[in-house]
């Protein structure tokens, strides 16, 4: 069955000498893996290596077989939907893109996760904001909180006025859960992140120390709620850049 769908490139790995295995989150198929044979040696082909940089937004046609959901798929056609330039040229944005790709690889289940169109459009919106706007550390902190919405553990903001955020229970509390709480200045900034839209999050000014502390808190939050979420490398680079 031929499927025409938009897709976001999550990552690409070299396969043998001249091919790539590309992971894409597809609007109509969810997370799928594709093999692109000979693309590393091809200079004039219709499908180019540059198409598969992290977070590129593509329009693809693939021959998808429902009875073989875990097989590697093939592209019949690939086109760039939204040209991404600044993300790949700006060192800060490029490292954020690598971080987001690593996060998505760790959190999105292939095939078993099914199709989530709202998640696809949320990711697409995030990428276009990253491409088009001036970016601060608030961007990737907001990205993580929004992603948690689709993973099933978005913070319960019912008692957001309380003095602590309990990472283990995912809610605001007046009792500290020692070792598993956001508190103090970090909590104040965290509340601002939750209450600010993605479109306006670039207006938030966060010190490097608070950015680092909140990022560590969110990494802990994800690890508590996703046991397989560990051994991330790229987030350490963000602490140096911001």
Short mmCIF file of C-alpha atoms in Angstrom, two decimals:
data_model
loop_
_atom_site.label_atom_id
_atom_site.label_comp_id
_atom_site.label_asym_id
_atom_site.label_seq_id
_atom_site.Cartn_x
_atom_site.Cartn_y
_atom_site.Cartn_z
CA UNK A 1 0.00 0.00 0.00
CA UNK A 2 1.45 3.36 -1.04
CA UNK A 3 1.34 5.95 1.75
CA UNK A 4 1.92 9.66 1.12
CA UNK A 5 2.83 11.37 4.40
CA UNK A 6 4.87 14.15 5.95
CA UNK A 7 7.73 12.93 8.14
CA UNK A 8 10.25 14.37 10.60
CA UNK A 9 13.77 12.97 10.54
CA UNK A 10 14.74 11.77 14.01
CA UNK A 11 18.15 10.38 13.07
CA UNK A 12 20.21 8.54 10.47
CA UNK A 13 22.88 5.84 10.82
CA UNK A 14 25.36 4.67 8.23
CA UNK A 15 24.63 1.14 7.00
CA UNK A 16 27.45 -0.77 5.29
CA UNK A 17 29.54 1.43 2.96
CA UNK A 18 27.00 3.46 1.05
CA UNK A 19 23.57 3.27 2.70
CA UNK A 20 21.65 4.88 5.55
CA UNK A 21 19.04 3.66 7.98
CA UNK A 22 16.78 6.63 8.68
CA UNK A 23 14.35 6.95 11.59
CA UNK A 24 11.34 9.21 10.88
CA UNK A 25 8.26 10.20 12.83
CA UNK A 26 5.51 10.13 10.21
CA UNK A 27 2.19 11.95 10.36
CA UNK A 28 0.26 8.89 9.13
CA UNK A 29 2.48 6.01 10.30
CA UNK A 30 4.13 7.02 13.57
CA UNK A 31 7.79 6.16 14.09
CA UNK A 32 9.27 4.08 11.25
CA UNK A 33 12.72 3.09 10.01
CA UNK A 34 13.73 3.30 6.37
CA UNK A 35 16.74 2.03 4.47
CA UNK A 36 18.18 4.27 1.76
CA UNK A 37 20.52 2.18 -0.36
CA UNK A 38 23.52 3.74 -2.10
CA UNK A 39 22.70 7.29 -1.03
CA UNK A 40 26.21 7.96 0.33
CA UNK A 41 27.78 7.28 -3.08
CA UNK A 42 25.12 8.98 -5.18
CA UNK A 43 25.76 12.56 -6.33
CA UNK A 44 22.97 12.94 -8.87
CA UNK A 45 20.17 10.84 -7.42
CA UNK A 46 16.72 12.21 -6.63
CA UNK A 47 17.13 11.19 -2.97
CA UNK A 48 20.11 12.94 -1.36
CA UNK A 49 21.99 12.44 1.87
CA UNK A 50 21.28 16.05 2.91
CA UNK A 51 17.56 15.22 3.13
CA UNK A 52 18.20 13.17 6.26
CA UNK A 53 19.74 15.69 8.62
CA UNK A 54 18.15 15.64 12.07
CA UNK A 55 14.76 17.40 12.30
CA UNK A 56 14.35 17.93 8.56
CA UNK A 57 10.66 17.96 7.63
CA UNK A 58 9.98 15.79 4.59
CA UNK A 59 7.16 14.72 2.33
CA UNK A 60 7.59 11.02 1.55
CA UNK A 61 5.89 8.25 -0.36
CA UNK A 62 6.54 4.73 0.92
CA UNK A 63 5.25 1.27 0.15
CA UNK A 64 3.99 0.34 3.60
CA UNK A 65 2.97 -3.23 4.42
CA UNK A 66 0.70 -3.50 7.46
CA UNK A 67 1.40 -7.21 7.85
CA UNK A 68 5.14 -6.47 8.24
CA UNK A 69 5.18 -3.45 10.58
CA UNK A 70 8.67 -4.07 11.97
CA UNK A 71 10.52 -4.38 8.67
CA UNK A 72 12.74 -1.68 7.21
CA UNK A 73 10.76 0.36 4.71
CA UNK A 74 11.84 2.06 1.49
CA UNK A 75 11.26 5.56 0.16
CA UNK A 76 9.70 5.79 -3.27
CA UNK A 77 9.86 9.59 -3.22
CA UNK A 78 11.33 12.15 -0.82
CA UNK A 79 10.96 15.93 -0.88
CA UNK A 80 11.86 18.71 1.54
CA UNK A 81 8.67 20.36 2.85
CA UNK A 82 10.23 23.17 4.91
CA UNK A 83 13.85 24.08 4.11
CA UNK A 84 15.83 23.99 7.36
CA UNK A 85 18.97 26.12 7.27
CA UNK A 86 19.52 28.05 10.50
CA UNK A 87 19.26 24.90 12.64
CA UNK A 88 22.11 23.29 10.73
CA UNK A 89 24.30 26.43 10.55
CA UNK A 90 23.88 27.92 14.03
CA UNK A 91 25.99 26.00 16.57
CA UNK A 92 23.52 26.49 19.44
CA UNK A 93 20.50 25.49 17.38
CA UNK A 94 22.36 22.54 15.90
CA UNK A 95 23.23 21.20 19.34
CA UNK A 96 19.65 21.70 20.48
CA UNK A 97 18.56 19.69 17.42
CA UNK A 98 20.94 16.87 18.38
CA UNK A 99 19.55 16.96 21.92
CA UNK A 100 15.94 16.83 20.73
CA UNK A 101 16.76 13.96 18.37
CA UNK A 102 18.38 11.99 21.17
CA UNK A 103 15.39 12.65 23.45
CA UNK A 104 12.95 11.48 20.78
CA UNK A 105 14.98 8.33 20.08
CA UNK A 106 14.80 7.48 23.78
CA UNK A 107 11.12 8.21 24.26
CA UNK A 108 9.19 7.34 21.09
CA UNK A 109 8.40 3.64 20.69
CA UNK A 110 8.62 2.31 17.14
CA UNK A 111 5.49 0.59 15.77
CA UNK A 112 4.09 -0.15 19.21
CA UNK A 113 3.54 3.56 19.77
CA UNK A 114 1.04 3.86 16.93
CA UNK A 115 0.07 7.09 15.20
CA UNK A 116 -0.31 10.36 17.12
CA UNK A 117 -1.11 13.21 14.74
CA UNK A 118 -1.17 15.79 17.55
CA UNK A 119 2.35 14.78 18.55
CA UNK A 120 3.51 15.07 14.94
CA UNK A 121 2.18 18.62 14.64
CA UNK A 122 3.59 19.58 18.03
CA UNK A 123 7.04 18.41 16.94
CA UNK A 124 6.68 20.19 13.60
CA UNK A 125 5.70 23.44 15.31
CA UNK A 126 8.67 23.13 17.69
CA UNK A 127 11.10 22.62 14.81
CA UNK A 128 9.81 25.64 12.90
CA UNK A 129 10.10 27.81 16.03
CA UNK A 130 13.67 26.56 16.51
CA UNK A 131 14.42 27.42 12.88
CA UNK A 132 12.81 30.84 12.78
CA UNK A 133 13.31 32.43 16.20
CA UNK A 134 16.15 33.51 18.42
CA UNK A 135 16.55 30.65 20.88
CA UNK A 136 17.43 30.48 24.56
CA UNK A 137 17.59 27.62 27.05
CA UNK A 138 13.87 28.20 27.71
CA UNK A 139 13.14 26.55 24.35
CA UNK A 140 14.42 23.09 25.16
CA UNK A 141 13.06 23.21 28.70
CA UNK A 142 9.62 24.00 27.26
CA UNK A 143 10.08 21.26 24.66
CA UNK A 144 10.62 18.67 27.38
CA UNK A 145 7.57 19.72 29.36
CA UNK A 146 5.38 19.63 26.22
CA UNK A 147 6.76 16.22 25.20
CA UNK A 148 5.81 14.83 28.62
CA UNK A 149 2.18 15.65 27.74
CA UNK A 150 2.25 13.08 24.93
CA UNK A 151 4.16 10.54 27.00
CA UNK A 152 1.53 10.53 29.73
CA UNK A 153 3.19 12.38 32.61
CA UNK A 154 2.65 16.09 31.99
CA UNK A 155 2.82 17.99 35.31
CA UNK A 156 -0.49 18.28 37.15
CA UNK A 157 -0.83 22.06 37.57
CA UNK A 158 -3.95 21.95 39.75
CA UNK A 159 -2.05 23.27 42.79
CA UNK A 160 0.64 25.23 40.95
CA UNK A 161 0.75 27.84 43.74
CA UNK A 162 2.33 25.28 46.12
CA UNK A 163 5.98 25.45 47.21
CA UNK A 164 7.41 22.31 45.59
CA UNK A 165 7.03 20.26 42.45
CA UNK A 166 7.14 16.54 43.28
CA UNK A 167 9.01 14.82 40.44
CA UNK A 168 7.94 11.37 41.56
CA UNK A 169 4.22 12.11 41.69
CA UNK A 170 4.14 14.73 38.95
CA UNK A 171 2.28 17.35 40.97
CA UNK A 172 2.77 20.52 43.02
CA UNK A 173 2.89 20.05 46.78
CA UNK A 174 3.55 21.95 49.98
CA UNK A 175 5.60 19.00 51.26
CA UNK A 176 9.10 18.44 49.90
CA UNK A 177 9.89 15.00 48.49
CA UNK A 178 13.59 15.10 49.38
CA UNK A 179 15.80 14.38 46.40
CA UNK A 180 12.79 14.41 44.06
CA UNK A 181 11.55 18.00 44.15
CA UNK A 182 11.92 21.26 42.25
CA UNK A 183 12.01 24.17 44.68
CA UNK A 184 13.16 27.74 45.25
CA UNK A 185 14.17 29.88 42.27
CA UNK A 186 14.12 26.87 39.97
CA UNK A 187 10.48 26.27 40.86
CA UNK A 188 9.55 29.87 40.05
CA UNK A 189 11.14 29.58 36.61
CA UNK A 190 9.60 26.15 36.05
CA UNK A 191 6.14 27.62 36.71
CA UNK A 192 6.82 30.38 34.17
CA UNK A 193 7.83 27.77 31.59
CA UNK A 194 4.59 25.86 32.16
CA UNK A 195 2.51 29.04 31.90
CA UNK A 196 4.20 30.40 28.75
CA UNK A 197 3.23 29.30 25.25
CA UNK A 198 5.84 27.84 22.91
CA UNK A 199 5.44 30.88 20.66
CA UNK A 200 6.41 33.25 23.50
CA UNK A 201 8.88 31.15 25.47
CA UNK A 202 11.82 32.98 23.86
CA UNK A 203 10.82 36.01 25.96
CA UNK A 204 11.88 34.20 29.16
CA UNK A 205 15.35 35.06 30.44
CA UNK A 206 16.87 32.26 32.50
CA UNK A 207 20.33 32.31 34.07
CA UNK A 208 22.75 29.57 33.09
CA UNK A 209 22.79 28.13 36.62
CA UNK A 210 19.00 27.90 36.78
CA UNK A 211 18.82 26.46 33.25
CA UNK A 212 21.28 23.76 34.23
CA UNK A 213 19.41 22.96 37.45
CA UNK A 214 15.99 22.77 35.76
CA UNK A 215 17.37 20.63 32.93
CA UNK A 216 18.81 18.21 35.49
CA UNK A 217 15.42 18.15 37.24
CA UNK A 218 13.62 17.37 33.98
CA UNK A 219 16.12 14.64 33.10
CA UNK A 220 15.39 13.13 36.52
CA UNK A 221 11.64 13.54 35.91
CA UNK A 222 11.82 11.66 32.61
CA UNK A 223 13.96 8.93 34.12
CA UNK A 224 11.49 8.41 36.97
CA UNK A 225 8.59 7.98 34.56
CA UNK A 226 10.46 6.20 31.75
CA UNK A 227 12.76 3.52 33.11
CA UNK A 228 14.62 3.15 29.79
CA UNK A 229 15.46 6.87 29.76
CA UNK A 230 19.16 6.99 30.58
CA UNK A 231 22.68 7.51 29.26
CA UNK A 232 21.94 10.75 27.41
CA UNK A 233 25.05 12.55 26.26
CA UNK A 234 23.93 15.63 24.34
CA UNK A 235 22.28 17.50 27.23
CA UNK A 236 25.69 18.04 28.87
CA UNK A 237 26.77 20.06 25.84
CA UNK A 238 23.77 22.37 26.26
CA UNK A 239 24.92 23.30 29.75
CA UNK A 240 28.21 24.52 28.25
CA UNK A 241 26.57 26.41 25.37
CA UNK A 242 23.95 28.20 27.47
#
